[in-house]
Coordinates of C-alpha atoms and ligand atoms in Angstrom, one line a residue:
M18 CA 81.4 36.5 -2.0
L19 CA 82.6 34.7 1.8
F20 CA 78.5 33.7 2.3
S21 CA 78.3 32.6 -1.1
I22 CA 81.1 30.2 -0.7
N23 CA 80.3 29.3 2.5
Q24 CA 76.6 28.3 1.4
Y25 CA 78.0 26.6 -1.2
S26 CA 80.1 24.1 0.9
E27 CA 76.8 23.7 3.4
D28 CA 75.0 22.2 0.1
V29 CA 77.7 20.1 -0.9
L30 CA 78.1 18.7 2.2
T31 CA 74.2 18.4 3.4
S32 CA 73.5 16.4 -0.1
W33 CA 76.4 13.9 1.0
A34 CA 74.7 13.4 4.3
V35 CA 71.6 12.7 2.9
K36 CA 72.8 10.1 -0.1
L37 CA 74.9 8.6 3.5
R38 CA 71.3 8.5 5.2
I39 CA 69.3 6.9 2.1
A40 CA 72.1 4.3 2.0
L41 CA 72.2 3.3 5.4
S42 CA 68.5 3.4 6.0
Y43 CA 67.4 0.9 2.6
G44 CA 70.5 -1.0 2.2
R45 CA 70.9 -4.0 3.6
T46 CA 72.4 -4.3 6.7
D47 CA 74.7 -7.5 6.1
E48 CA 75.8 -5.5 3.0
I49 CA 76.4 -2.6 4.7
N50 CA 80.3 -2.3 3.9
N51 CA 79.7 -2.7 0.6
T52 CA 77.1 0.3 1.0
L53 CA 80.2 2.7 2.5
N54 CA 82.9 1.7 0.4
D55 CA 80.5 2.7 -2.5
F56 CA 80.0 6.3 -0.8
L57 CA 84.0 6.7 -0.1
K58 CA 84.7 5.6 -3.3
D59 CA 82.3 8.4 -4.8
K60 CA 83.5 11.0 -2.4
P61 CA 87.2 10.6 -2.6
P62 CA 87.6 13.8 0.2
V63 CA 85.7 11.3 2.7
K64 CA 87.9 9.5 4.7
Y65 CA 86.1 7.4 8.1
I66 CA 82.8 7.1 8.3
S67 CA 81.5 6.7 12.2
I68 CA 78.3 5.9 13.3
I69 CA 77.6 6.4 17.3
S70 CA 74.5 4.9 19.2
G71 CA 76.5 5.1 22.8
T72 CA 76.5 1.7 23.2
S73 CA 78.1 0.3 19.7
N74 CA 80.4 2.4 18.5
Y75 CA 81.0 1.4 14.8
I76 CA 84.2 3.3 12.1
Y77 CA 85.0 2.2 8.7
P78 CA 87.2 1.8 7.1
P79 CA 88.6 0.4 10.3
S80 CA 91.4 2.1 11.3
P81 CA 94.7 0.7 13.3
S82 CA 94.6 4.5 14.8
D83 CA 93.9 5.4 18.1
S84 CA 93.8 9.0 17.8
L85 CA 89.9 7.9 15.6
Y86 CA 88.6 6.1 18.8
R87 CA 89.5 8.8 21.2
H88 CA 87.5 10.5 19.0
L89 CA 84.3 8.2 19.1
D90 CA 84.9 8.7 22.5
S91 CA 85.0 11.9 22.8
V92 CA 82.2 12.5 20.1
I93 CA 80.4 10.1 22.2
Q94 CA 80.6 12.5 26.1
L95 CA 80.1 15.5 24.0
R96 CA 77.1 14.2 22.6
R97 CA 74.3 14.8 24.5
P98 CA 73.2 18.9 23.8
K99 CA 74.2 18.6 19.9
L100 CA 72.5 15.2 19.1
D101 CA 69.3 17.5 21.0
R102 CA 69.7 20.2 18.3
L103 CA 70.1 17.9 15.8
K104 CA 66.9 16.4 16.6
V105 CA 65.0 19.7 16.5
F106 CA 66.2 20.5 13.7
L107 CA 65.3 17.2 11.8
K108 CA 61.8 17.2 13.1
Q109 CA 61.4 20.7 11.3
G110 CA 62.9 19.4 7.9
Y111 CA 66.4 20.6 8.2
A112 CA 68.7 17.8 7.8
K113 CA 71.4 20.0 9.4
L114 CA 75.1 18.9 9.8
E115 CA 76.9 19.7 13.0
P116 CA 80.7 20.2 13.3
F117 CA 82.8 18.6 16.3
Y118 CA 85.5 20.4 17.2
V119 CA 87.1 17.0 18.6
P120 CA 91.0 17.1 18.4
L121 CA 92.4 14.4 16.1
D122 CA 96.0 13.2 15.4
T123 CA 95.2 12.9 11.8
P124 CA 94.0 16.2 9.9
L125 CA 90.4 15.1 9.6
V126 CA 87.3 17.1 10.4
S127 CA 84.3 15.7 11.7
L128 CA 80.5 16.6 10.7
Y129 CA 77.9 14.9 12.3
F130 CA 74.1 14.2 12.0
V131 CA 71.4 12.5 12.6
P132 CA 69.4 9.5 10.8
D133 CA 65.3 10.1 10.1
T134 CA 64.9 7.5 12.5
L135 CA 64.3 9.7 15.3
N136 CA 62.1 7.2 17.8
G137 CA 64.2 7.9 20.8
S138 CA 67.6 6.4 19.1
N139 CA 70.5 8.7 20.0
L140 CA 71.8 7.5 16.6
L141 CA 75.0 9.6 15.2
Y142 CA 75.7 9.4 11.7
G143 CA 79.3 11.0 10.8
I144 CA 81.7 11.8 7.6
L145 CA 85.7 12.7 8.8
L146 CA 86.8 14.0 6.0
Q147 CA 89.9 15.7 5.1
P148 CA 89.9 19.7 4.6
E149 CA 92.7 20.1 2.4
N150 CA 91.2 17.7 -0.4
F151 CA 87.7 18.8 0.1
V152 CA 88.9 22.1 -1.0
R153 CA 91.0 21.2 -3.6
D154 CA 88.2 19.0 -5.3
I155 CA 85.4 20.6 -4.5
L156 CA 85.8 24.3 -3.6
K157 CA 88.4 25.3 -5.6
N158 CA 86.1 25.6 -8.9
K159 CA 83.6 27.4 -6.9
I160 CA 85.8 30.0 -5.1
Q161 CA 87.7 31.1 -8.9
Q162 CA 83.9 31.8 -9.9
V163 CA 83.2 33.7 -7.0
A164 CA 86.2 35.7 -7.4
G165 CA 86.0 36.3 -10.7
K166 CA 89.1 38.4 -12.0
D167 CA 88.5 41.6 -9.6
F168 CA 89.7 38.9 -6.6
T169 CA 92.0 36.3 -4.9
I170 CA 90.6 34.6 -2.5
P171 CA 92.7 31.6 -0.8
V172 CA 91.9 29.0 1.8
I173 CA 94.1 29.4 4.7
N174 CA 94.9 26.7 7.0
G175 CA 94.6 28.4 10.6
V176 CA 96.7 26.4 12.5
K177 CA 99.6 26.6 10.2
D178 CA 99.4 30.3 9.2
S179 CA 99.7 29.4 5.4
I180 CA 98.0 29.1 1.6
V181 CA 95.9 25.6 1.4
A182 CA 94.6 27.0 -2.1
G183 CA 94.8 29.7 -3.9
P184 CA 98.7 31.7 -5.9
D185 CA 101.2 30.2 -4.2
S186 CA 103.4 33.5 -4.0
L187 CA 100.9 35.2 -1.6
L188 CA 101.5 34.7 2.3
A189 CA 98.6 34.1 4.7
S190 CA 99.3 36.9 7.0
Q191 CA 98.9 39.2 3.9
F192 CA 95.1 38.9 4.4
S193 CA 93.4 40.9 6.7
I194 CA 89.7 39.8 5.6
R195 CA 89.3 36.5 6.8
K196 CA 86.2 34.4 7.0
E197 CA 86.0 30.8 9.1
L198 CA 84.6 28.0 6.8
W199 CA 81.5 27.4 8.5
F200 CA 82.3 23.3 8.4
L201 CA 86.0 23.0 8.1
P202 CA 86.7 24.6 11.9
G203 CA 90.5 26.5 11.7
Y204 CA 90.2 26.6 7.7
Y205 CA 89.3 30.4 6.5
I206 CA 89.2 32.2 3.5
G207 CA 90.6 35.2 3.1
I208 CA 90.1 38.2 0.1
S209 CA 91.8 40.7 -1.4
P210 CA 91.7 42.6 -4.6
K211 CA 93.5 42.7 -7.9
G212 CA 94.4 45.8 -9.2
K213 CA 91.9 47.9 -7.6
S214 CA 91.1 48.5 -3.5
I215 CA 88.5 47.5 -1.6
D216 CA 86.6 51.0 -1.5
E217 CA 87.1 51.4 -5.3
L218 CA 85.1 47.8 -6.6
V219 CA 82.9 48.8 -3.4
Y220 CA 82.4 52.1 -4.8
E221 CA 81.9 50.1 -8.9
R222 CA 79.8 47.2 -7.7
A223 CA 77.4 49.9 -5.1
W224 CA 76.9 51.7 -8.8
R225 CA 76.6 49.4 -10.8
S226 CA 74.2 48.0 -8.5
Y227 CA 72.4 51.5 -8.3
A228 CA 72.1 51.2 -12.1
L229 CA 70.6 47.9 -12.1
I230 CA 68.1 49.4 -9.5
F231 CA 67.2 52.2 -11.7
I232 CA 66.9 50.2 -14.8
L233 CA 64.5 47.7 -12.5
N234 CA 62.9 50.3 -11.7
L235 CA 61.9 52.1 -15.2
V236 CA 60.7 48.5 -16.2
I237 CA 58.6 48.3 -13.5
V238 CA 57.4 51.8 -14.2
V239 CA 57.2 51.3 -17.8
G240 CA 55.2 47.9 -17.2
V241 CA 52.8 49.6 -15.2
I242 CA 51.9 52.4 -17.8
V243 CA 51.8 49.6 -20.6
V244 CA 49.4 47.4 -18.6
F245 CA 47.3 50.8 -17.4
R246 CA 46.8 51.8 -20.7
N247 CA 45.6 48.1 -21.8
I248 CA 43.7 48.4 -19.3
R249 CA 41.9 51.7 -19.8
K250 CA 42.1 50.6 -24.1
A251 CA 39.6 47.7 -23.0
L252 CA 36.7 50.0 -20.8
E253 CA 37.2 52.4 -24.2
L254 CA 36.3 49.5 -26.6
V255 CA 33.9 47.9 -23.9
Q256 CA 32.1 51.5 -24.4
L257 CA 32.7 51.8 -27.8
K258 CA 31.1 48.1 -28.8
S259 CA 28.0 49.3 -26.5
D260 CA 28.1 52.3 -28.1
F261 CA 28.0 50.8 -31.9
V262 CA 24.7 48.3 -30.8
S263 CA 22.8 51.6 -29.6
N264 CA 24.0 53.6 -32.7
V265 CA 23.0 50.5 -35.0
S266 CA 19.5 49.8 -33.3
H267 CA 18.9 53.4 -33.3
E268 CA 19.5 53.6 -37.1
L269 CA 17.8 50.7 -37.6
R270 CA 14.8 51.5 -36.5
T271 CA 13.9 54.9 -37.8
P272 CA 13.7 53.2 -41.4
L273 CA 11.8 49.7 -40.2
A274 CA 9.5 52.1 -38.0
L275 CA 8.4 54.6 -41.1
I276 CA 8.2 51.6 -43.6
S277 CA 6.1 49.8 -41.3
M278 CA 4.0 52.9 -40.4
F279 CA 3.4 53.5 -44.0
S280 CA 2.7 50.3 -44.9
E281 CA 0.1 49.6 -42.3
T282 CA -2.0 53.0 -43.5
L283 CA -1.7 51.7 -47.2
E284 CA -2.7 48.4 -46.0
L285 CA -6.0 49.7 -44.2
G286 CA -7.0 51.1 -47.3
R287 CA -7.5 54.5 -45.4
V288 CA -5.7 56.6 -48.3
R289 CA -8.1 57.8 -50.8
N290 CA -5.8 60.3 -52.4
D291 CA -3.6 58.9 -55.4
N292 CA -0.8 61.8 -54.8
R293 CA -0.7 60.8 -51.0
R294 CA -0.6 57.3 -51.8
N295 CA 2.3 57.7 -54.0
E296 CA 4.3 60.1 -51.1
Y297 CA 3.3 57.1 -49.2
Y298 CA 4.6 54.5 -51.3
K299 CA 8.0 56.4 -51.9
I300 CA 8.5 56.9 -48.7
I301 CA 8.7 53.5 -48.5
S302 CA 10.6 52.5 -51.2
Q303 CA 13.3 55.4 -49.7
E304 CA 13.0 54.0 -46.4
A305 CA 13.9 50.5 -47.3
Q306 CA 16.6 51.2 -49.4
R307 CA 18.0 53.3 -46.9
L308 CA 17.8 50.6 -44.5
S309 CA 19.4 48.0 -47.3
K310 CA 22.6 50.8 -47.3
I311 CA 22.9 50.1 -43.6
V312 CA 22.7 46.3 -43.6
N313 CA 25.4 46.3 -46.5
R314 CA 27.3 48.9 -44.9
L315 CA 27.6 46.9 -41.6
L316 CA 28.2 43.6 -44.4
N317 CA 30.8 45.2 -46.0
F318 CA 32.7 46.1 -42.4
S319 CA 32.5 42.9 -41.2
Q320 CA 33.9 41.6 -44.1
T321 CA 36.7 44.0 -44.8
E322 CA 38.0 43.5 -41.0
A323 CA 38.2 40.1 -41.7
G324 CA 40.1 40.4 -44.7
K325 CA 38.0 38.3 -46.6
R326 CA 36.9 41.0 -49.0
K327 CA 37.4 40.4 -52.4
Y328 CA 38.5 43.4 -54.6
H329 CA 38.2 43.4 -58.7
F330 CA 41.5 45.2 -59.8
E331 CA 41.4 46.9 -63.0
F332 CA 42.7 50.2 -64.6
V333 CA 40.4 52.7 -63.2
D334 CA 39.9 56.2 -64.0
V335 CA 39.2 58.8 -60.7
N336 CA 37.2 60.5 -62.9
D337 CA 34.9 58.3 -64.1
V338 CA 33.9 56.6 -60.5
C339 CA 33.3 60.4 -59.1
G340 CA 31.7 61.2 -62.1
K341 CA 28.7 58.7 -61.5
V342 CA 29.1 59.7 -57.5
Y343 CA 28.2 63.2 -58.6
E344 CA 25.4 62.3 -61.2
T345 CA 23.8 60.0 -58.5
Y346 CA 24.1 62.2 -55.4
K347 CA 23.8 65.4 -57.1
F348 CA 20.1 65.4 -56.9
H349 CA 19.5 63.9 -53.8
L350 CA 21.7 66.4 -52.1
E351 CA 20.3 69.4 -54.2
N352 CA 17.0 68.1 -53.1
N353 CA 18.2 68.5 -49.7
G354 CA 19.6 72.5 -49.7
F355 CA 23.2 71.1 -50.4
S356 CA 25.5 73.1 -53.0
F357 CA 27.3 70.1 -54.2
K358 CA 30.1 70.6 -57.0
Y359 CA 32.4 68.3 -59.1
L360 CA 35.7 69.7 -59.8
E361 CA 37.0 67.4 -62.0
G362 CA 41.2 67.4 -62.7
K363 CA 42.5 67.2 -66.1
D364 CA 45.1 64.7 -67.2
I365 CA 45.3 62.1 -64.6
P366 CA 47.0 58.8 -64.9
V367 CA 44.7 55.9 -65.0
I368 CA 45.0 54.2 -61.4
I369 CA 45.2 50.3 -60.8
A370 CA 41.7 50.0 -58.3
D371 CA 38.3 47.9 -57.0
Y372 CA 36.0 50.1 -59.3
E373 CA 32.9 49.5 -56.5
A374 CA 35.3 49.7 -53.6
L375 CA 36.8 52.8 -54.5
A376 CA 32.9 54.4 -55.5
E377 CA 31.8 53.3 -51.8
A378 CA 35.1 55.0 -50.3
V379 CA 34.1 58.6 -51.9
I380 CA 30.3 58.3 -50.9
N381 CA 30.8 57.5 -47.5
L382 CA 32.8 61.1 -47.5
I383 CA 30.3 62.5 -49.3
D384 CA 27.2 61.0 -46.6
N385 CA 29.5 62.5 -43.7
A386 CA 30.2 65.9 -45.1
A387 CA 26.7 65.9 -45.5
K388 CA 25.8 64.3 -42.5
Y389 CA 28.4 66.7 -40.1
S390 CA 27.2 70.2 -42.4
R391 CA 25.1 72.6 -40.6
D392 CA 24.3 76.0 -41.8
K393 CA 26.7 76.3 -44.8
K394 CA 25.8 73.0 -46.6
N395 CA 28.0 73.0 -49.4
I396 CA 30.1 70.1 -50.5
E397 CA 32.7 70.0 -53.1
L398 CA 34.7 66.9 -54.8
H399 CA 37.8 67.3 -56.3
T400 CA 40.0 64.9 -58.5
G401 CA 44.1 65.6 -59.1
H402 CA 47.1 64.6 -59.5
N403 CA 50.7 66.0 -58.1
E404 CA 54.4 64.5 -57.0
S405 CA 52.1 62.2 -54.4
G406 CA 50.0 60.3 -56.9
V407 CA 46.4 60.9 -57.6
Y408 CA 43.9 61.7 -55.6
I409 CA 40.4 62.6 -54.6
E410 CA 39.1 64.8 -52.0
V411 CA 35.8 65.8 -50.3
R412 CA 35.4 69.5 -49.0
D413 CA 32.8 70.6 -46.8
Q414 CA 32.2 73.8 -44.8
G415 CA 30.0 71.9 -41.4
I416 CA 30.9 71.2 -37.9
G417 CA 35.1 70.4 -38.5
I418 CA 36.5 67.9 -35.9
K419 CA 38.7 68.7 -33.2
E420 CA 42.4 68.0 -33.4
K421 CA 42.4 65.5 -30.7
H422 CA 39.7 63.8 -32.7
Q423 CA 41.5 63.7 -35.7
T424 CA 43.6 60.6 -35.5
R425 CA 41.1 58.5 -33.5
I426 CA 38.0 59.1 -35.8
F427 CA 39.3 56.2 -38.3
E428 CA 39.3 53.6 -35.7
K429 CA 36.3 51.4 -35.8
F430 CA 32.7 52.3 -34.2
Y431 CA 34.9 55.6 -32.3
R432 CA 32.5 58.9 -32.9
E433 CA 32.8 62.1 -31.2
N434 CA 30.2 61.5 -28.3
T435 CA 30.3 65.4 -27.5
G436 CA 29.1 68.6 -29.2
P437 CA 27.2 69.0 -32.5
V438 CA 27.8 65.6 -33.8
H439 CA 26.1 63.8 -30.5
N440 CA 22.7 64.0 -32.2
T441 CA 23.6 62.7 -35.6
K442 CA 23.3 59.2 -36.1
G443 CA 26.1 56.5 -37.0
A444 CA 27.5 53.9 -35.7
G445 CA 30.9 54.6 -36.3
L446 CA 32.0 52.5 -39.1
G447 CA 32.6 54.6 -42.3
L448 CA 35.8 56.2 -41.7
S449 CA 37.6 53.4 -40.5
L450 CA 35.8 51.2 -44.0
V451 CA 37.1 54.5 -45.8
K452 CA 40.5 53.5 -44.4
H453 CA 40.5 49.7 -45.0
I454 CA 39.6 50.3 -48.6
M455 CA 42.5 52.9 -48.8
E456 CA 45.1 50.3 -47.3
D457 CA 44.0 47.4 -49.5
H458 CA 44.3 49.8 -52.4
K459 CA 48.5 50.8 -50.8
G460 CA 47.3 54.0 -50.5
K461 CA 46.3 56.0 -48.0
I462 CA 43.5 58.8 -46.3
E463 CA 44.1 62.2 -44.7
L464 CA 42.7 64.7 -43.6
F465 CA 42.7 68.4 -43.0
S466 CA 40.0 69.8 -40.9
T467 CA 39.3 72.9 -38.6
Y468 CA 36.9 72.6 -35.9
G469 CA 33.3 74.9 -36.7
R470 CA 34.9 75.6 -40.3
G471 CA 35.0 72.3 -42.0
S472 CA 36.6 69.2 -43.0
M473 CA 38.8 68.1 -46.1
F474 CA 39.4 64.4 -46.8
R475 CA 42.1 62.8 -49.4
L476 CA 42.2 59.7 -51.0
L477 CA 45.5 59.5 -51.9
F478 CA 46.7 56.8 -53.9
P479 CA 50.5 56.7 -55.0
L480 CA 51.4 55.7 -58.5
K481 CA 54.9 53.8 -56.8
N482 CA 52.3 51.6 -55.7
N483 CA 50.2 50.6 -59.2
Q484 CA 53.7 48.3 -59.5
K485 CA 52.5 46.5 -57.0
L486 CA 48.5 46.4 -58.1
Q487 CA 49.9 45.7 -61.2
Q488 CA 51.5 42.3 -60.5
L489 CA 48.1 41.4 -59.3
L490 CA 46.3 42.6 -62.0
N491 CA 48.3 40.1 -64.3
S492 CA 47.5 37.4 -61.9
G493 CA 44.0 37.0 -62.1
P494 CA 40.3 38.9 -61.9
E495 CA 39.6 37.8 -58.9
H496 CA 42.2 39.0 -55.5
D497 CA 42.2 38.5 -52.0
K498 CA 42.4 41.6 -49.8
D499 CA 45.9 41.8 -49.8
P500 CA 47.8 43.3 -53.3
D501 CA 50.4 41.5 -51.8
S502 CA 49.5 38.0 -51.2
Ligands
LIG622 P1 29.5 57.8 -38.5 O1 29.3 59.2 -39.0 O2 28.8 56.7 -38.7 O3 29.6 58.6 -36.8 P2 31.9 57.1 -39.2 O4 33.4 56.8 -39.0 O5 32.0 58.0 -40.7 O6 30.9 57.2 -38.4 O7 33.1 58.9 -38.7 C1 33.8 58.9 -37.5 C2 33.7 59.9 -37.0 O8 34.2 60.9 -36.9 C3 32.0 60.7 -36.7 O9 31.1 60.4 -35.7 C4 32.6 62.6 -36.6 O10 32.7 62.6 -35.0 C5 33.7 62.4 -37.3 N1 33.6 62.8 -38.9 C6 33.1 62.2 -40.2 N2 33.4 62.7 -40.7 C7 33.4 64.1 -40.2 C8 33.2 65.2 -41.3 N3 33.2 65.6 -42.6 N4 32.8 67.0 -40.6 C9 33.1 66.1 -39.2 N5 33.0 65.0 -38.4 C10 33.5 64.4 -39.3

């Protein structure tokens, strides 16, 4: 505290010295008295300004006081070592002020500094200051601010042992802790706690500081963790993206290779057998469909991701959607050795949804159920409703999903990259797309899965959200992605 008051007075006085130095360096010589007058008017605690060169010495305003001239003489005699020191400081860019302990009859304090012109000159500028005015006009507010409500900090005149600034009721002798004011020789600042003892205050402040240090450390630790996690996430995303590119290329390459191989064979006219030829045509058409499915999925995904997908909301019966999907996929799945069952719920309320988007979500789930089934090729499609809302479930008895992957598989590009999934083709977009579609329908997707036993994905449409969609439905046929917009 005492240090900060001293520091403050140094700052103020140094800034005055700088001002005076500039005024004297750049002011016109014939107007020097005006310049000094202005300076003195501006800084009331300063009573005189002296300019000492050794040969000619000057004091402003001129004073009849003998003691002032004796003061100047003493400064001239004492100045050598101090002048050299001040010059060294100035050379290093520090405009230092130096108090001269030269006794004066009048209660003045003299502070000297050197001007910028160092070229051999022995000039010294001095500020002669009334210390008590300086304390009252300049330091008082700062002292009150530093003392706060816990301390009393008076300024003490050391010679008279009297209090210059501070509560009148106090005695200077009460203050055991004193520090001299750097620039006001003979003046001290005392310190005494209000109400509490110094020990108690130190204890309190120490605890406050410990708490602060603890909080700061905590903030740093949390910051480091957050940065670390962000970096890890960014690295993971880079990895996922590169996996995605290779997965998609892989998915595209297979149908393209088959199409080009069979079409070339047909083009060369090497296939004589009609049945064989038909089979090749069928393969080409199937692979072309597969290709367009992949491309459509990518396009749909990028549109949904960018929030540009337009939905056509209408009243939809989930049994209608699932019935159609079932009919379309039944043949294909059964051909591949699956048992595919559709268990239709009764009296299901209609929901407000986009028919095509809903079908796309269900197809994605069925696709996955087939992709991630091994020996037990059983897939079930369920519809129903309960107090939570209307639901569609796709169940399989496939490889299941480990718990640690269960939340992450809905992230884009995310694929389990070890174990049985590794060999299955995919781009890691299907579930992310389904999740987007469900969010845009104000619904959600739930997963129940046991690793090695199978999985169930449930699309849930809470009926209370139908109201929001209803408003949207009333406002027009085509809608942006967000039903709230
Ligand atoms: P993709 O199937 O193209 O990899 P998805 O987003 O559809 O992408 O699925 C992400 C991941 O979730 C898959 O890689 C797989 O690990 C897992 N997964 C999805 N559906 C199933 C399922 N029915 N059974 C087991 N794992 C599944």
